[in-house]
């Protein structure tokens, strides 16, 4: 679902809005000099971040632009659940791009963030949807023209708002 929201060409029909909301949330946790650009990103799912000859380590979502790479581990809680934070970071910074490793989750629990994951930025589903819905509501035609998509996104928000993501 969140890959769909982040995809500029998604059938949600709000173009780059999902990416912009997501990158703005990530940038809130970063210094101004390390802010990620608000430029179009390609979206890939299930990307192997391992170097040649290493065991595979599959990231759930990768956003890539001309100057930045964002590697996302999408899981119910904010932990790396066996994935390699350092490997994800190295993958994101390859080719001298600005890199970021993000834990996208329903519930944030800092105590679960170990083995480097304490350095990852956490973005919850609720925070994305809390920002996305008001943006969609600013366009009165959106809900009329995209009723199913709008209803689905509102339903997601109801599920994950106020800590109900469990």
mmCIF file of C-alpha atoms in Angstrom:
data_model
loop_
_atom_site.group_PDB
_atom_site.id
_atom_site.type_symbol
_atom_site.label_atom_id
_atom_site.label_comp_id
_atom_site.label_asym_id
_atom_site.label_seq_id
_atom_site.Cartn_x
_atom_site.Cartn_y
_atom_site.Cartn_z
ATOM 1 C CA UNK A 1 0.000 0.000 0.000
ATOM 2 C CA UNK A 2 2.729 2.486 0.896
ATOM 3 C CA UNK A 3 4.655 1.677 -2.263
ATOM 4 C CA UNK A 4 1.472 2.659 -4.102
ATOM 5 C CA UNK A 5 1.185 5.912 -2.130
ATOM 6 C CA UNK A 6 4.830 6.759 -2.910
ATOM 7 C CA UNK A 7 4.546 6.006 -6.632
ATOM 8 C CA UNK A 8 4.148 9.182 -8.697
ATOM 9 C CA UNK A 9 2.325 7.208 -11.394
ATOM 10 C CA UNK A 10 0.066 5.357 -8.968
ATOM 11 C CA UNK A 11 -3.629 4.823 -9.610
ATOM 12 C CA UNK A 12 -4.295 7.021 -6.582
ATOM 13 C CA UNK A 13 -4.107 9.951 -9.045
ATOM 14 C CA UNK A 14 -2.382 12.424 -6.726
ATOM 15 C CA UNK A 15 0.939 12.306 -8.627
ATOM 16 C CA UNK A 16 3.902 13.249 -6.404
ATOM 17 C CA UNK A 17 1.936 14.233 -3.316
ATOM 18 C CA UNK A 18 2.653 10.971 -1.450
ATOM 19 C CA UNK A 19 6.387 11.264 -2.116
ATOM 20 C CA UNK A 20 6.466 14.911 -1.074
ATOM 21 C CA UNK A 21 4.650 14.209 2.200
ATOM 22 C CA UNK A 22 6.965 11.274 2.959
ATOM 23 C CA UNK A 23 10.222 13.116 2.146
ATOM 24 C CA UNK A 24 9.097 16.152 4.162
ATOM 25 C CA UNK A 25 8.511 13.879 7.177
ATOM 26 C CA UNK A 26 11.952 12.314 6.747
ATOM 27 C CA UNK A 27 13.549 15.749 6.449
ATOM 28 C CA UNK A 28 12.005 16.851 9.753
ATOM 29 C CA UNK A 29 14.406 14.400 11.437
ATOM 30 C CA UNK A 30 17.460 15.467 9.416
ATOM 31 C CA UNK A 31 19.730 18.498 9.577
ATOM 32 C CA UNK A 32 19.124 21.140 6.933
ATOM 33 C CA UNK A 33 22.464 20.334 5.295
ATOM 34 C CA UNK A 34 21.486 16.661 4.926
ATOM 35 C CA UNK A 35 17.892 17.228 3.804
ATOM 36 C CA UNK A 36 16.735 14.982 1.016
ATOM 37 C CA UNK A 37 15.689 16.706 -2.202
ATOM 38 C CA UNK A 38 12.015 17.065 -3.056
ATOM 39 C CA UNK A 39 12.487 15.744 -6.562
ATOM 40 C CA UNK A 40 10.837 12.856 -8.347
ATOM 41 C CA UNK A 41 11.949 9.440 -7.144
ATOM 42 C CA UNK A 42 11.516 6.119 -8.880
ATOM 43 C CA UNK A 43 9.976 3.509 -6.599
ATOM 44 C CA UNK A 44 11.114 -0.103 -6.477
ATOM 45 C CA UNK A 45 9.959 -2.884 -4.215
ATOM 46 C CA UNK A 46 11.882 -5.862 -2.782
ATOM 47 C CA UNK A 47 15.364 -4.599 -3.678
ATOM 48 C CA UNK A 48 18.491 -6.616 -2.845
ATOM 49 C CA UNK A 49 20.908 -4.296 -1.042
ATOM 50 C CA UNK A 50 23.778 -6.810 -0.785
ATOM 51 C CA UNK A 51 27.066 -6.393 -2.588
ATOM 52 C CA UNK A 52 28.118 -9.037 -5.089
ATOM 53 C CA UNK A 53 29.103 -12.243 -3.326
ATOM 54 C CA UNK A 54 27.222 -11.424 -0.097
ATOM 55 C CA UNK A 55 24.042 -13.047 1.135
ATOM 56 C CA UNK A 56 20.935 -11.191 0.007
ATOM 57 C CA UNK A 57 19.325 -8.536 2.171
ATOM 58 C CA UNK A 58 16.041 -7.374 0.686
ATOM 59 C CA UNK A 59 14.739 -3.875 1.416
ATOM 60 C CA UNK A 60 10.982 -3.479 1.138
ATOM 61 C CA UNK A 61 10.970 -0.192 -0.807
ATOM 62 C CA UNK A 62 13.693 1.912 -2.408
ATOM 63 C CA UNK A 63 13.162 5.453 -3.663
ATOM 64 C CA UNK A 64 15.843 6.749 -5.997
ATOM 65 C CA UNK A 65 16.374 10.095 -7.687
ATOM 66 C CA UNK A 66 19.334 11.558 -9.561
ATOM 67 C CA UNK A 67 20.923 12.685 -6.284
ATOM 68 C CA UNK A 68 19.430 10.601 -3.446
ATOM 69 C CA UNK A 69 18.466 7.070 -2.413
ATOM 70 C CA UNK A 70 16.020 6.244 0.374
ATOM 71 C CA UNK A 71 15.987 2.633 1.592
ATOM 72 C CA UNK A 72 12.821 1.714 3.490
ATOM 73 C CA UNK A 73 12.182 -1.226 5.789
ATOM 74 C CA UNK A 74 8.409 -1.523 6.151
ATOM 75 C CA UNK A 75 7.317 -3.514 9.202
ATOM 76 C CA UNK A 76 4.664 -3.397 11.912
ATOM 77 C CA UNK A 77 7.060 -2.102 14.559
ATOM 78 C CA UNK A 78 10.183 0.020 14.344
ATOM 79 C CA UNK A 79 12.875 -2.622 14.286
ATOM 80 C CA UNK A 80 15.124 -3.996 11.589
ATOM 81 C CA UNK A 81 13.981 -7.584 12.308
ATOM 82 C CA UNK A 82 17.207 -9.135 11.101
ATOM 83 C CA UNK A 83 18.042 -6.815 8.217
ATOM 84 C CA UNK A 84 21.403 -5.029 8.099
ATOM 85 C CA UNK A 85 21.213 -1.311 8.829
ATOM 86 C CA UNK A 86 24.837 -0.756 7.700
ATOM 87 C CA UNK A 87 24.176 -2.610 4.447
ATOM 88 C CA UNK A 88 21.058 -0.521 3.776
ATOM 89 C CA UNK A 89 22.990 2.680 4.513
ATOM 90 C CA UNK A 90 25.891 1.704 2.244
ATOM 91 C CA UNK A 91 23.418 0.866 -0.521
ATOM 92 C CA UNK A 92 21.717 4.255 -0.111
ATOM 93 C CA UNK A 93 25.015 6.152 -0.259
ATOM 94 C CA UNK A 94 26.492 4.328 -3.244
ATOM 95 C CA UNK A 95 27.483 6.428 -6.235
ATOM 96 C CA UNK A 96 28.014 9.391 -3.846
ATOM 97 C CA UNK A 97 24.279 10.006 -3.530
ATOM 98 C CA UNK A 98 22.635 11.406 -0.421
ATOM 99 C CA UNK A 99 21.356 8.360 1.424
ATOM 100 C CA UNK A 100 18.779 7.619 4.082
ATOM 101 C CA UNK A 101 17.514 4.512 5.855
ATOM 102 C CA UNK A 102 13.919 4.677 7.034
ATOM 103 C CA UNK A 103 11.809 2.446 9.242
ATOM 104 C CA UNK A 104 8.250 2.765 7.964
ATOM 105 C CA UNK A 105 5.919 1.223 10.510
ATOM 106 C CA UNK A 106 2.574 1.172 12.245
ATOM 107 C CA UNK A 107 4.080 1.548 15.694
ATOM 108 C CA UNK A 108 7.283 3.190 16.905
ATOM 109 C CA UNK A 109 9.141 1.517 19.764
ATOM 110 C CA UNK A 110 12.672 2.880 20.217
ATOM 111 C CA UNK A 111 13.599 -0.009 22.522
ATOM 112 C CA UNK A 112 13.411 -2.354 19.526
ATOM 113 C CA UNK A 113 15.845 -0.281 17.474
ATOM 114 C CA UNK A 114 19.233 -1.951 17.977
ATOM 115 C CA UNK A 115 22.210 -3.030 15.834
ATOM 116 C CA UNK A 116 22.371 0.328 14.062
ATOM 117 C CA UNK A 117 18.622 0.731 13.608
ATOM 118 C CA UNK A 118 18.634 3.359 16.367
ATOM 119 C CA UNK A 119 20.177 5.604 13.676
ATOM 120 C CA UNK A 120 17.304 5.093 11.240
ATOM 121 C CA UNK A 121 14.585 7.672 10.841
ATOM 122 C CA UNK A 122 11.184 6.360 11.865
ATOM 123 C CA UNK A 123 8.076 7.364 9.923
ATOM 124 C CA UNK A 124 4.759 5.915 11.020
ATOM 125 C CA UNK A 125 1.792 5.169 8.805
ATOM 126 C CA UNK A 126 -0.272 7.518 10.948
ATOM 127 C CA UNK A 127 2.085 10.469 10.381
ATOM 128 C CA UNK A 128 1.996 9.990 6.609
ATOM 129 C CA UNK A 129 -1.783 9.708 6.517
ATOM 130 C CA UNK A 130 -2.222 12.608 8.969
ATOM 131 C CA UNK A 131 -0.482 14.828 6.411
ATOM 132 C CA UNK A 132 -1.781 13.237 3.220
ATOM 133 C CA UNK A 133 -5.500 13.476 3.936
ATOM 134 C CA UNK A 134 -5.583 17.245 4.630
ATOM 135 C CA UNK A 135 -3.606 17.763 1.414
ATOM 136 C CA UNK A 136 -6.186 15.749 -0.518
ATOM 137 C CA UNK A 137 -9.010 17.617 1.219
ATOM 138 C CA UNK A 138 -7.620 20.925 -0.114
ATOM 139 C CA UNK A 139 -8.683 19.778 -3.579
ATOM 140 C CA UNK A 140 -12.479 19.449 -3.472
ATOM 141 C CA UNK A 141 -12.539 17.666 -6.824
ATOM 142 C CA UNK A 142 -10.168 14.893 -5.721
ATOM 143 C CA UNK A 143 -12.679 12.920 -3.627
ATOM 144 C CA UNK A 144 -15.359 13.272 -6.315
ATOM 145 C CA UNK A 145 -13.121 12.155 -9.154
ATOM 146 C CA UNK A 146 -11.272 9.456 -7.170
ATOM 147 C CA UNK A 147 -13.888 8.208 -4.741
ATOM 148 C CA UNK A 148 -12.576 4.680 -4.288
ATOM 149 C CA UNK A 149 -8.980 5.786 -3.740
ATOM 150 C CA UNK A 150 -10.031 8.529 -1.337
ATOM 151 C CA UNK A 151 -12.266 6.174 0.670
ATOM 152 C CA UNK A 152 -9.458 3.610 0.863
ATOM 153 C CA UNK A 153 -6.929 6.168 2.135
ATOM 154 C CA UNK A 154 -9.454 7.446 4.714
ATOM 155 C CA UNK A 155 -10.049 3.861 5.849
ATOM 156 C CA UNK A 156 -6.281 3.314 6.252
ATOM 157 C CA UNK A 157 -6.115 6.459 8.343
ATOM 158 C CA UNK A 158 -8.942 5.287 10.613
ATOM 159 C CA UNK A 159 -7.104 2.003 11.140
ATOM 160 C CA UNK A 160 -3.767 3.566 12.038
ATOM 161 C CA UNK A 161 -4.786 6.844 13.713
ATOM 162 C CA UNK A 162 -4.395 7.287 17.452
ATOM 163 C CA UNK A 163 -2.242 4.198 17.921
ATOM 164 C CA UNK A 164 -4.815 1.756 16.570
ATOM 165 C CA UNK A 165 -2.315 0.092 14.246
ATOM 166 C CA UNK A 166 -1.902 -3.023 16.360
#
